[in-house]
Short mmCIF file of C-alpha atoms in Angstrom, two decimals:
data_model
loop_
_atom_site.label_atom_id
_atom_site.label_comp_id
_atom_site.label_asym_id
_atom_site.label_seq_id
_atom_site.Cartn_x
_atom_site.Cartn_y
_atom_site.Cartn_z
CA MET N 1 -2.32 -4.98 23.58
CA CYS N 2 0.09 -1.54 22.94
CA VAL N 3 2.97 -1.88 24.41
CA THR N 4 3.73 1.80 25.62
CA GLN N 5 5.36 3.82 27.84
CA ALA N 6 2.64 3.95 30.90
CA ALA N 7 2.72 0.02 30.35
CA VAL N 8 6.32 -0.08 31.49
CA THR N 9 6.87 -2.99 34.30
CA PRO N 10 9.70 -3.27 36.38
CA GLN N 11 10.98 -6.07 34.85
CA GLN N 12 10.19 -4.20 31.42
CA GLU N 13 12.66 -1.75 32.84
CA GLU N 14 15.73 -2.77 31.85
CA SER N 15 14.80 -2.82 28.01
CA ALA N 16 13.05 0.49 28.18
CA VAL N 17 16.06 1.92 29.29
CA SER N 18 17.96 0.66 26.43
CA ALA N 19 15.34 0.27 23.91
CA PRO N 20 13.51 3.63 23.65
CA VAL N 21 11.19 4.07 20.53
CA TRP N 22 11.72 8.21 20.17
CA SER N 23 9.00 9.74 18.49
CA VAL N 24 11.20 12.57 16.47
CA ASP N 25 10.63 16.01 14.37
CA PRO N 26 12.11 15.53 11.11
CA ARG N 27 12.05 20.07 10.67
CA THR N 28 15.21 19.66 13.00
CA GLY N 29 16.38 16.21 13.87
CA LYS N 30 15.89 16.34 16.95
CA GLN N 31 14.14 14.14 19.54
CA ARG N 32 10.63 15.27 21.09
CA GLU N 33 9.68 12.07 23.12
CA GLN N 34 9.72 9.08 24.43
CA VAL N 35 6.59 6.94 23.83
CA ALA N 36 7.01 3.06 23.78
CA VAL N 37 10.12 0.70 24.02
CA GLU N 38 10.82 -1.95 21.60
CA ALA N 39 8.87 -5.52 21.81
CA THR N 40 10.47 -8.07 23.04
CA ALA N 41 9.76 -11.64 21.51
CA GLU N 42 8.51 -12.22 24.63
CA GLU N 43 5.58 -9.66 24.66
CA VAL N 44 4.93 -10.28 20.81
CA ASP N 45 4.26 -13.68 21.68
CA ARG N 46 2.09 -12.70 24.19
CA VAL N 47 -0.53 -10.18 22.36
CA VAL N 48 -0.31 -12.38 19.51
CA ARG N 49 -1.80 -15.15 21.33
CA ALA N 50 -3.82 -12.32 22.31
CA ALA N 51 -5.18 -12.27 19.31
CA HIS N 52 -5.55 -15.62 18.33
CA ALA N 53 -7.56 -16.17 21.34
CA ALA N 54 -9.88 -13.74 20.20
CA ARG N 55 -10.81 -14.09 16.82
CA GLY N 56 -13.90 -16.09 17.10
CA TYR N 57 -15.19 -12.46 18.49
CA LEU N 58 -14.78 -11.30 14.68
CA ALA N 59 -17.01 -13.77 13.32
CA ASP N 60 -20.56 -12.10 13.58
CA ARG N 61 -20.37 -9.42 10.26
CA ALA N 62 -22.76 -7.59 11.71
CA VAL N 63 -19.62 -6.55 14.35
CA ARG N 64 -16.75 -6.53 12.20
CA ALA N 65 -19.15 -3.79 10.36
CA ALA N 66 -19.73 -2.15 13.86
CA LEU N 67 -16.62 -2.16 14.56
CA LEU N 68 -14.99 -0.62 11.42
CA ARG N 69 -17.62 2.08 11.49
CA THR N 70 -17.41 3.05 15.14
CA ALA N 71 -13.17 3.06 14.66
CA ALA N 72 -13.93 5.69 12.04
CA ASP N 73 -15.88 8.08 14.69
CA LEU N 74 -13.46 7.22 16.69
CA LEU N 75 -10.58 8.02 14.85
CA ASP N 76 -12.83 11.28 13.14
CA GLU N 77 -13.68 12.21 17.28
CA ALA N 78 -9.43 11.91 17.97
CA ARG N 79 -8.56 14.40 14.39
CA ASP N 80 -6.86 17.31 16.51
CA GLN N 81 -5.06 14.84 18.41
CA LEU N 82 -4.22 12.88 15.32
CA VAL N 83 -3.10 15.74 12.60
CA GLU N 84 -0.67 17.16 15.15
CA ALA N 85 0.94 13.81 16.13
CA ALA N 86 1.35 13.50 12.77
CA ASP N 87 2.32 16.39 11.44
CA ALA N 88 5.36 16.88 13.81
CA GLU N 89 6.24 13.51 12.98
CA THR N 90 6.49 13.66 9.08
CA ALA N 91 6.51 17.04 8.65
CA LEU N 92 3.29 16.29 6.29
CA GLY N 93 1.26 19.39 7.41
CA PRO N 94 -2.25 20.11 8.65
CA ALA N 95 -3.77 19.79 5.39
CA ARG N 96 -2.35 16.54 4.06
CA LEU N 97 -3.01 14.98 6.84
CA THR N 98 -6.37 16.02 7.44
CA GLY N 99 -7.49 15.58 4.37
CA GLU N 100 -5.36 12.04 4.74
CA LEU N 101 -7.74 11.26 7.80
CA ALA N 102 -10.42 11.41 5.68
CA ARG N 103 -9.08 8.72 3.49
CA THR N 104 -8.79 6.82 6.13
CA THR N 105 -12.19 6.41 7.87
CA TYR N 106 -13.72 6.68 4.58
CA GLN N 107 -11.55 3.59 3.91
CA LEU N 108 -12.45 2.07 7.27
CA ARG N 109 -16.23 2.39 6.55
CA SER N 110 -16.36 1.43 3.47
CA PHE N 111 -15.10 -2.26 4.37
CA ALA N 112 -18.25 -1.97 6.17
CA THR N 113 -20.35 -1.85 3.44
CA ILE N 114 -18.69 -4.94 1.92
CA VAL N 115 -19.02 -6.97 4.89
CA ASP N 116 -23.10 -6.20 5.07
CA GLU N 117 -22.92 -6.45 1.00
CA GLY N 118 -21.00 -10.07 2.09
CA ALA N 119 -20.69 -10.55 -1.72
CA PHE N 120 -17.04 -11.13 -0.85
CA LEU N 121 -17.99 -14.50 0.78
CA ASP N 122 -17.65 -16.17 -2.91
CA VAL N 123 -20.70 -18.38 -1.62
CA ARG N 124 -20.98 -21.15 -4.26
CA ILE N 125 -23.72 -23.67 -4.73
CA ASP N 126 -23.94 -26.77 -6.62
CA HIS N 127 -26.52 -29.64 -6.09
CA ALA N 128 -25.88 -32.64 -6.52
CA ASP N 129 -26.77 -33.91 -9.96
CA ALA N 130 -25.83 -37.41 -11.01
CA THR N 131 -26.39 -36.07 -15.03
CA GLN N 132 -22.77 -34.49 -15.16
CA THR N 133 -19.85 -36.22 -16.45
CA PRO N 134 -18.22 -37.11 -13.95
CA PRO N 135 -21.57 -36.74 -11.34
CA TRP N 136 -21.39 -33.91 -9.26
CA PRO N 137 -22.04 -34.04 -5.32
CA ASP N 138 -23.52 -31.63 -3.97
CA LEU N 139 -20.41 -29.10 -3.54
CA ARG N 140 -21.05 -25.50 -1.21
CA ARG N 141 -18.25 -22.57 -1.36
CA TYR N 142 -17.41 -20.11 0.56
CA LYS N 143 -14.18 -17.97 2.25
CA LEU N 144 -13.01 -17.80 5.71
CA PRO N 145 -11.14 -15.62 6.91
CA LEU N 146 -7.11 -16.63 7.51
CA GLY N 147 -5.81 -15.84 11.47
CA VAL N 148 -4.49 -12.50 12.98
CA VAL N 149 -2.54 -10.84 10.17
CA ALA N 150 0.79 -8.78 11.00
CA VAL N 151 0.71 -5.72 8.78
CA TYR N 152 4.41 -3.46 8.82
CA ALA N 153 3.01 0.04 8.83
CA ALA N 154 3.89 2.56 5.87
CA SER N 155 6.36 6.28 6.39
CA ASN N 156 4.95 7.73 4.39
CA PHE N 157 1.27 7.58 4.86
CA PRO N 158 0.60 7.72 8.95
CA LEU N 159 -2.65 7.10 9.03
CA ALA N 160 -3.90 5.33 5.20
CA PHE N 161 -1.07 3.36 4.98
CA SER N 162 -0.03 3.25 8.74
CA VAL N 163 -2.58 1.15 12.49
CA PRO N 164 -5.75 1.99 10.49
CA GLY N 165 -4.89 2.17 7.14
CA GLY N 166 -5.49 -0.33 4.49
CA ASP N 167 -4.23 -3.60 5.57
CA THR N 168 -5.95 -3.20 9.43
CA ALA N 169 -9.60 -1.90 7.66
CA SER N 170 -9.42 -5.18 4.95
CA ALA N 171 -7.84 -8.03 8.20
CA LEU N 172 -10.64 -6.52 9.95
CA ALA N 173 -13.63 -7.28 7.14
CA ALA N 174 -12.30 -9.41 6.32
CA GLY N 175 -12.71 -11.40 10.50
CA CYS N 176 -8.85 -11.55 11.35
CA PRO N 177 -7.22 -9.90 13.44
CA VAL N 178 -4.57 -7.71 13.79
CA ILE N 179 -1.25 -7.29 14.94
CA VAL N 180 0.55 -3.93 13.50
CA LYS N 181 4.57 -3.16 13.46
CA ALA N 182 4.70 0.77 13.64
CA HIS N 183 6.87 2.19 11.55
CA PRO N 184 10.32 4.13 13.93
CA ASP N 185 9.07 7.48 11.50
CA HIS N 186 5.46 8.07 13.94
CA PRO N 187 5.50 6.06 16.46
CA ALA N 188 3.86 8.55 18.55
CA THR N 189 0.73 8.64 16.30
CA SER N 190 0.96 4.62 15.31
CA GLU N 191 -0.22 5.11 20.15
CA VAL N 192 -3.02 7.19 19.10
CA ALA N 193 -4.27 5.51 15.74
CA ALA N 194 -4.22 2.04 18.06
CA SER N 195 -6.28 3.88 21.09
CA ALA N 196 -8.64 5.07 19.58
CA LEU N 197 -9.06 1.12 17.58
CA ARG N 198 -8.65 -0.59 20.63
CA ARG N 199 -11.99 1.14 22.07
CA ALA N 200 -14.20 1.04 19.06
CA ALA N 201 -13.33 -2.82 19.30
CA GLU N 202 -14.12 -2.59 22.97
CA ARG N 203 -17.39 -0.43 22.52
CA VAL N 204 -19.21 -2.37 19.95
CA GLY N 205 -18.34 -5.25 22.68
CA VAL N 206 -15.13 -7.50 20.96
CA PRO N 207 -11.41 -7.44 23.44
CA ALA N 208 -9.07 -4.72 22.61
CA ASP N 209 -7.12 -7.92 21.71
CA VAL N 210 -7.56 -8.38 18.61
CA ILE N 211 -5.71 -5.11 16.94
CA ALA N 212 -2.62 -4.17 18.78
CA VAL N 213 0.51 -2.43 17.94
CA VAL N 214 4.30 -3.49 18.41
CA HIS N 215 7.29 -1.11 17.92
CA GLY N 216 11.12 -2.31 17.22
CA PHE N 217 12.89 -3.70 14.18
CA ASP N 218 13.09 -6.72 15.68
CA ALA N 219 9.20 -7.46 16.72
CA GLY N 220 8.34 -6.70 13.57
CA LEU N 221 11.22 -10.58 12.74
CA GLU N 222 9.67 -12.24 15.41
CA LEU N 223 6.32 -11.42 14.10
CA VAL N 224 6.73 -12.57 10.63
CA LYS N 225 7.98 -15.61 11.98
CA HIS N 226 6.17 -15.64 14.77
CA PRO N 227 3.50 -19.66 14.12
CA LEU N 228 0.13 -17.58 14.59
CA ILE N 229 0.66 -15.17 12.44
CA ALA N 230 -1.13 -16.51 9.64
CA ALA N 231 -0.83 -13.78 6.93
CA ALA N 232 1.37 -10.23 6.05
CA GLY N 233 1.29 -7.03 4.37
CA PHE N 234 3.93 -4.52 3.93
CA THR N 235 4.25 -0.90 2.61
CA GLY N 236 8.66 -0.10 1.86
CA SER N 237 11.17 -0.67 1.48
CA VAL N 238 12.49 -3.46 -1.92
CA ARG N 239 14.85 -4.79 1.11
CA GLY N 240 13.24 -4.00 4.29
CA GLY N 241 10.28 -6.02 1.97
CA ARG N 242 12.38 -8.64 0.62
CA ALA N 243 13.43 -9.26 3.83
CA LEU N 244 10.47 -10.30 5.62
CA HIS N 245 8.60 -11.67 2.62
CA ASP N 246 12.24 -14.33 2.60
CA ALA N 247 11.17 -14.78 6.38
CA ALA N 248 7.85 -15.93 5.30
CA ALA N 249 8.24 -18.17 2.80
CA SER N 250 10.80 -20.02 5.21
CA ARG N 251 8.84 -20.69 7.91
CA PRO N 252 7.58 -24.29 9.12
CA VAL N 253 4.63 -23.62 7.75
CA PRO N 254 5.31 -20.19 4.87
CA ILE N 255 1.89 -18.00 5.16
CA PRO N 256 1.24 -15.46 2.24
CA PHE N 257 3.57 -11.94 2.33
CA HIS N 258 1.56 -9.04 0.14
CA GLY N 259 4.49 -6.62 -0.43
CA GLU N 260 4.18 -3.66 -1.83
CA LEU N 261 7.91 -2.79 -2.54
CA GLY N 262 8.42 -0.01 -4.45
CA SER N 263 7.88 1.72 -8.27
CA LEU N 264 9.17 3.53 -10.85
CA ASN N 265 5.93 4.10 -12.28
CA PRO N 266 6.98 4.98 -15.79
CA VAL N 267 5.42 7.75 -18.69
CA VAL N 268 5.25 7.70 -21.52
CA VAL N 269 4.66 11.27 -23.76
CA THR N 270 3.98 11.05 -27.64
CA GLU N 271 5.31 13.70 -29.98
CA ALA N 272 1.96 14.39 -30.69
CA ALA N 273 0.70 14.72 -26.72
CA ALA N 274 4.41 16.72 -26.41
CA SER N 275 3.70 19.15 -29.40
CA GLU N 276 0.07 19.39 -28.40
CA ARG N 277 -0.24 20.34 -24.82
CA GLY N 278 3.95 20.69 -24.03
CA ASP N 279 2.47 23.35 -21.64
CA GLN N 280 0.41 21.49 -19.49
CA ILE N 281 1.94 18.30 -19.56
CA GLY N 282 5.43 19.51 -18.32
CA ALA N 283 3.65 21.46 -15.30
CA GLY N 284 1.31 18.47 -14.21
CA LEU N 285 4.44 16.30 -13.90
CA ALA N 286 5.29 19.01 -12.13
CA GLY N 287 3.42 18.45 -9.15
CA SER N 288 3.08 15.37 -9.49
CA MET N 289 6.08 14.35 -8.85
CA THR N 290 7.30 16.85 -6.30
CA LEU N 291 3.55 16.13 -4.22
CA GLY N 292 4.34 15.23 -0.60
CA VAL N 293 7.85 16.25 -1.51
CA GLY N 294 8.14 13.60 -4.02
CA GLN N 295 7.29 10.64 -1.22
CA PHE N 296 4.32 8.90 -3.22
CA CYS N 297 4.58 5.27 -3.98
CA THR N 298 2.95 6.37 -7.27
CA LYS N 299 5.51 9.37 -7.82
CA PRO N 300 6.11 9.40 -11.18
CA GLY N 301 9.88 8.67 -11.32
CA PHE N 302 10.68 8.29 -15.30
CA VAL N 303 9.26 9.81 -18.05
CA LEU N 304 9.64 9.02 -21.78
CA ALA N 305 9.85 12.28 -23.67
CA PRO N 306 10.15 12.97 -27.31
CA ALA N 307 13.99 14.49 -28.45
CA GLY N 308 13.31 17.64 -30.69
CA PRO N 309 11.15 20.81 -30.76
CA ALA N 310 8.06 19.34 -28.87
CA GLY N 311 9.91 18.33 -26.43
CA ASP N 312 11.98 20.88 -25.46
CA GLY N 313 8.86 22.75 -24.86
CA LEU N 314 7.56 20.33 -22.71
CA LEU N 315 10.90 20.56 -20.74
CA LYS N 316 10.52 23.93 -20.14
CA SER N 317 7.16 24.41 -19.06
CA LEU N 318 8.67 21.67 -16.01
CA THR N 319 11.91 23.81 -15.43
CA ASP N 320 9.71 27.07 -15.01
CA ALA N 321 7.05 24.51 -12.55
CA VAL N 322 9.68 22.82 -10.86
CA SER N 323 12.21 25.84 -10.42
CA ASN N 324 9.44 27.61 -8.07
CA THR N 325 8.70 24.57 -5.69
CA ASP N 326 9.79 25.23 -2.49
CA ALA N 327 12.16 23.26 -0.74
CA GLY N 328 10.69 20.38 2.03
CA VAL N 329 11.26 18.01 4.12
CA LEU N 330 11.64 14.54 3.73
CA LEU N 331 10.25 11.91 6.54
CA ASP N 332 13.27 11.67 8.62
CA HIS N 333 16.79 12.07 7.96
CA ARG N 334 18.27 8.55 6.63
CA MET N 335 15.92 9.17 4.22
CA ARG N 336 16.78 12.63 3.33
CA ASP N 337 20.80 11.51 3.02
CA ASN N 338 19.66 8.45 1.12
CA PHE N 339 18.36 10.71 -1.79
CA VAL N 340 21.09 13.35 -1.79
CA ALA N 341 23.43 10.61 -2.34
CA GLY N 342 21.87 8.72 -5.01
CA ILE N 343 21.14 12.06 -6.64
CA LYS N 344 25.54 12.90 -6.21
CA GLU N 345 25.63 8.69 -7.86
CA ARG N 346 23.25 10.01 -10.58
CA VAL N 347 24.55 13.23 -11.87
CA GLU N 348 28.07 11.88 -11.97
CA LEU N 349 26.59 9.07 -15.27
CA ALA N 350 28.29 10.47 -18.26
CA ASP N 351 25.24 12.37 -20.86
CA VAL N 352 22.96 12.71 -18.33
CA GLU N 353 22.57 16.18 -17.30
CA ALA N 354 19.91 18.59 -14.62
CA PRO N 355 17.89 21.25 -15.41
CA VAL N 356 17.10 21.85 -12.14
CA THR N 357 19.37 20.33 -9.69
CA PRO N 358 18.08 17.99 -7.24
CA GLY N 359 19.30 17.37 -3.87
CA SER N 360 20.10 19.08 -0.55
CA GLY N 361 18.01 22.60 0.18
CA GLY N 362 19.41 22.58 3.49
CA GLU N 363 20.54 21.33 6.69
CA HIS N 364 16.99 19.10 7.02
CA THR N 365 15.43 19.90 3.62
CA VAL N 366 16.01 18.35 0.13
CA SER N 367 15.23 20.53 -3.20
CA ALA N 368 13.50 19.19 -5.97
CA GLY N 369 14.74 18.96 -9.36
CA PHE N 370 14.88 16.34 -12.55
CA LEU N 371 17.62 15.04 -15.08
CA THR N 372 17.50 13.99 -18.24
CA VAL N 373 18.77 11.62 -20.20
CA PRO N 374 19.64 9.79 -23.33
CA ALA N 375 16.71 6.93 -23.68
CA ARG N 376 19.06 4.86 -26.23
CA ARG N 377 21.64 4.94 -22.65
CA LEU N 378 18.89 3.15 -21.14
CA ALA N 379 18.33 0.74 -23.96
CA GLU N 380 22.34 -0.56 -23.59
CA GLY N 381 22.22 -0.95 -19.81
CA GLY N 382 25.50 -0.47 -17.58
CA PRO N 383 25.99 2.36 -15.22
CA HIS N 384 23.20 4.03 -16.66
CA ASP N 385 20.70 1.34 -14.42
CA VAL N 386 20.39 3.41 -11.69
CA LEU N 387 18.01 5.33 -13.80
CA LEU N 388 15.19 2.54 -13.36
CA GLU N 389 15.28 2.47 -9.98
CA GLU N 390 13.31 4.58 -7.39
CA CYS N 391 14.92 7.33 -6.10
CA PHE N 392 12.63 8.41 -2.61
CA GLY N 393 12.35 12.28 -2.92
CA PRO N 394 10.91 14.72 -5.53
CA VAL N 395 13.43 13.83 -8.53
CA THR N 396 12.34 12.71 -12.19
CA VAL N 397 14.26 11.37 -15.05
CA VAL N 398 13.68 12.75 -17.90
CA ALA N 399 14.63 9.54 -20.93
CA ARG N 400 14.84 11.97 -24.63
CA TYR N 401 14.10 9.25 -27.67
CA GLU N 402 14.50 9.60 -31.16
CA SER N 403 12.08 7.10 -32.18
CA ASP N 404 9.57 4.39 -31.19
CA ASP N 405 12.09 1.73 -31.39
CA GLU N 406 13.80 3.49 -28.53
CA ILE N 407 10.62 4.29 -26.55
CA SER N 408 9.98 0.02 -27.13
CA ALA N 409 13.63 -1.15 -25.87
CA VAL N 410 14.05 1.38 -22.56
CA LEU N 411 10.60 -0.29 -21.50
CA GLY N 412 11.68 -3.22 -22.06
CA ARG N 413 14.22 -3.07 -19.83
CA LEU N 414 12.00 -1.71 -16.69
CA PRO N 415 10.94 -3.68 -14.02
CA GLY N 416 7.12 -3.93 -12.80
CA ASN N 417 5.07 -1.03 -11.57
CA LEU N 418 2.47 -0.05 -9.65
CA THR N 419 1.29 2.12 -12.55
CA ALA N 420 2.03 3.33 -16.02
CA THR N 421 0.87 6.39 -17.93
CA VAL N 422 0.62 7.00 -21.01
CA HIS N 423 0.41 10.85 -22.43
CA LEU N 424 -1.60 10.78 -26.48
CA SER N 425 -2.97 14.10 -27.95
CA ALA N 426 -6.14 13.96 -28.91
CA ALA N 427 -6.03 12.54 -32.19
CA GLU N 428 -4.02 9.83 -30.40
CA GLY N 429 -6.73 8.93 -28.43
CA GLU N 430 -10.08 8.73 -30.02
CA GLY N 431 -7.92 5.72 -32.38
CA THR N 432 -7.55 8.34 -35.57
CA GLU N 433 -3.81 7.95 -35.60
CA GLY N 434 -0.51 7.20 -33.84
CA ARG N 435 0.52 4.16 -32.10
CA ALA N 436 -1.98 4.48 -28.58
CA GLY N 437 -3.24 1.04 -28.78
CA GLU N 438 0.68 -0.25 -29.09
CA LEU N 439 2.09 2.31 -26.66
CA ILE N 440 -0.80 1.06 -23.89
CA ALA N 441 0.02 -3.00 -25.01
CA GLU N 442 3.85 -2.30 -24.49
CA LEU N 443 2.67 -0.98 -20.18
CA THR N 444 0.34 -2.96 -19.25
CA PRO N 445 2.39 -5.78 -18.82
CA LEU N 446 4.59 -3.34 -16.46
CA ALA N 447 2.38 -2.28 -13.96
CA GLY N 448 -0.88 -3.07 -11.89
CA ARG N 449 -2.30 0.49 -13.15
CA VAL N 450 -2.17 2.29 -16.74
CA LEU N 451 -3.33 5.59 -17.14
CA VAL N 452 -3.78 7.77 -20.30
CA ASN N 453 -3.14 11.50 -20.14
CA GLY N 454 -3.75 11.59 -16.06
CA TRP N 455 -0.94 11.24 -13.43
CA PRO N 456 -0.10 8.46 -11.12
CA THR N 457 -0.60 10.08 -7.71
CA GLY N 458 -3.48 9.91 -5.70
CA VAL N 459 -4.89 6.68 -5.63
CA ALA N 460 -9.06 6.00 -4.79
CA VAL N 461 -10.66 4.29 -2.69
CA ALA N 462 -13.06 2.37 -5.10
CA PRO N 463 -14.14 -1.11 -5.82
CA ALA N 464 -11.91 -1.20 -9.04
CA GLN N 465 -9.24 0.73 -7.60
CA HIS N 466 -6.17 -1.55 -8.12
CA HIS N 467 -2.74 -0.52 -6.04
CA GLY N 468 -0.57 -3.07 -7.18
CA GLY N 469 1.70 -4.83 -9.67
CA PRO N 470 3.91 -7.01 -10.99
CA TYR N 471 7.61 -7.09 -8.78
CA PRO N 472 9.66 -5.53 -7.03
CA ALA N 473 6.16 -3.49 -6.62
CA THR N 474 4.74 -5.74 -4.68
CA THR N 475 4.73 -9.69 -3.73
CA SER N 476 1.66 -10.58 -4.98
CA THR N 477 -1.29 -10.20 -7.59
CA SER N 478 -3.33 -8.58 -5.26
CA THR N 479 -4.19 -4.79 -3.98
CA SER N 480 -4.25 -3.07 -1.11
CA VAL N 481 -6.11 -0.46 -1.48
CA GLY N 482 -9.81 -0.60 -2.87
CA GLY N 483 -12.78 -3.47 -2.05
CA THR N 484 -10.75 -6.43 -3.17
CA ALA N 485 -8.45 -6.35 -0.61
CA VAL N 486 -10.49 -8.34 1.26
CA GLU N 487 -9.57 -11.59 -0.81
CA ARG N 488 -6.17 -11.06 0.47
CA TRP N 489 -7.14 -12.47 3.70
CA LEU N 490 -9.44 -14.93 3.51
CA ARG N 491 -9.07 -18.83 1.67
CA PRO N 492 -12.05 -20.63 0.26
CA VAL N 493 -13.46 -24.11 1.69
CA ALA N 494 -16.22 -26.64 0.08
CA TYR N 495 -18.68 -28.37 1.92
CA GLN N 496 -19.06 -31.87 0.68
CA ASP N 497 -22.55 -33.62 0.62
CA THR N 498 -22.83 -32.03 4.45
CA PRO N 499 -26.09 -32.75 5.94
CA ALA N 500 -27.90 -29.13 6.11
CA ALA N 501 -27.70 -29.00 9.85
CA LEU N 502 -23.82 -29.52 9.69
CA LEU N 503 -23.45 -26.55 7.26
CA PRO N 504 -22.52 -23.10 8.26
CA PRO N 505 -25.35 -21.00 8.25
CA GLU N 506 -23.87 -19.14 5.21
CA LEU N 507 -24.55 -22.21 3.08
CA ARG N 508 -27.24 -23.28 3.85
CA ASP N 509 -30.42 -23.61 1.35
CA GLU N 510 -32.46 -21.19 2.76
CA ASN N 511 -30.10 -18.45 3.14
CA PRO N 512 -30.70 -16.72 6.54
CA MET N 513 -28.30 -14.17 6.33
CA GLU N 514 -29.47 -12.90 2.08
CA LEU N 515 -26.05 -13.26 0.65
CA PRO N 516 -25.14 -13.16 -3.41
CA ARG N 517 -24.65 -16.79 -3.97
CA ARG N 518 -23.87 -18.70 -7.30
CA ILE N 519 -26.23 -21.85 -7.50
CA ASN N 520 -25.44 -24.27 -10.05
CA GLY N 521 -23.15 -22.01 -12.02
CA VAL N 522 -26.02 -18.96 -12.05
CA ARG N 523 -25.95 -15.51 -9.67
CA GLU N 524 -28.87 -16.22 -7.81
CA GLN N 525 -32.02 -13.79 -8.91
CA ARG N 526 -32.83 -12.49 -4.67
CA GLY N 527 -36.34 -9.95 -4.23
#
């Protein structure tokens, strides 16, 4: 059930007056329209119980695959309405949002293919074997859906990490109904997307209750505490994510909480790389850190660059490129205020300079820029530690290092990240000189994705993708992008010495569903 203005009953009238949900234009800060009311505890309970009651309709993999593909089709049909609503609420622009919608529908169809194949069920059959030490009983293992999943939508991706996004798609692929807590920055977009998903469910013969959207801060807390919620996925701030994580862990029955909270995404540029192609690296950095007005979770927010002429050339290129970047609108005015305040705090630190000063670009906009600081300041700790925290918006910090030891000292003080990047010279990349291998070894413990000679913005929806990392990047070791994201919403169960007639079809010897399997530890050859 979507709690929309049209669905308000007389009993909810007082709630609708006292807790409206408004669509707001970030370009002006003005309210556009009331699109919903905040859900009460009773409404949250109702939608969760309805989703729980409908979960059996997702048991059939063919139905799930059809639902995912139909949802993608209906979202494509609603493209103009979705892009218009999302642009009005986020100021991200039609071109960016059209691309994001394409990514979103591709993601849904990709999970449908994964469901068709069935390898994610991880079917394993070990036949009884008295010759083993100790003897084996007959064991048959596969994975089952956890139950109703709560999804907390992200602010910066109103489609790909929101109502129809990766958490929703992967949970449905696993066979789990989904309740999405809509993000307050794009409630109208959320309602349009939810309508498409619910119509898709009905079109394939599944109750619309397997997908629901609720609005409101309190509704989000009620959701994570509800006894029928079996797991949660979150993309947002460290503060908000940690509060929900702790609530999930403190329940009488704790549940998995897969949260993406924050990331600095460090970049190391070797002196050889800066000497060889500093202009190119500086321009690439500018494009990556200002992409989407610096509101990507993979924005390179911290760079270790060499002191001296090689680093100076890189900074000149970065200065030229950032200086030519237009002021932009952040997702909401609260984020704008936090960005301006965060920049002010940082530029007041000793030895911090701003070759291009970021900050307020106008009443409703922000300007891009970057800060520099000697790396030794960050190796020392103290008030400069704020430079090692994410600042959401179009800014990066460039720390100038004098030696390899300074690089190692600073990297040793960084928190967990989604990504870590190293830029090498051609010779270093071939392993013929430099300490490239050592740098990759130092970066690997810091992040879930390590890049060489690239930029972290842009997360391919690919089978081998990993979008996660050590805390506070994420609260678990799982990924929220790529095919293995489905694993978050499953649990393994093994049947021992169970008569064939009582086994789930997936675990029977004849393999009626033609699933990929391992038999006695060996991958079964089919066809």
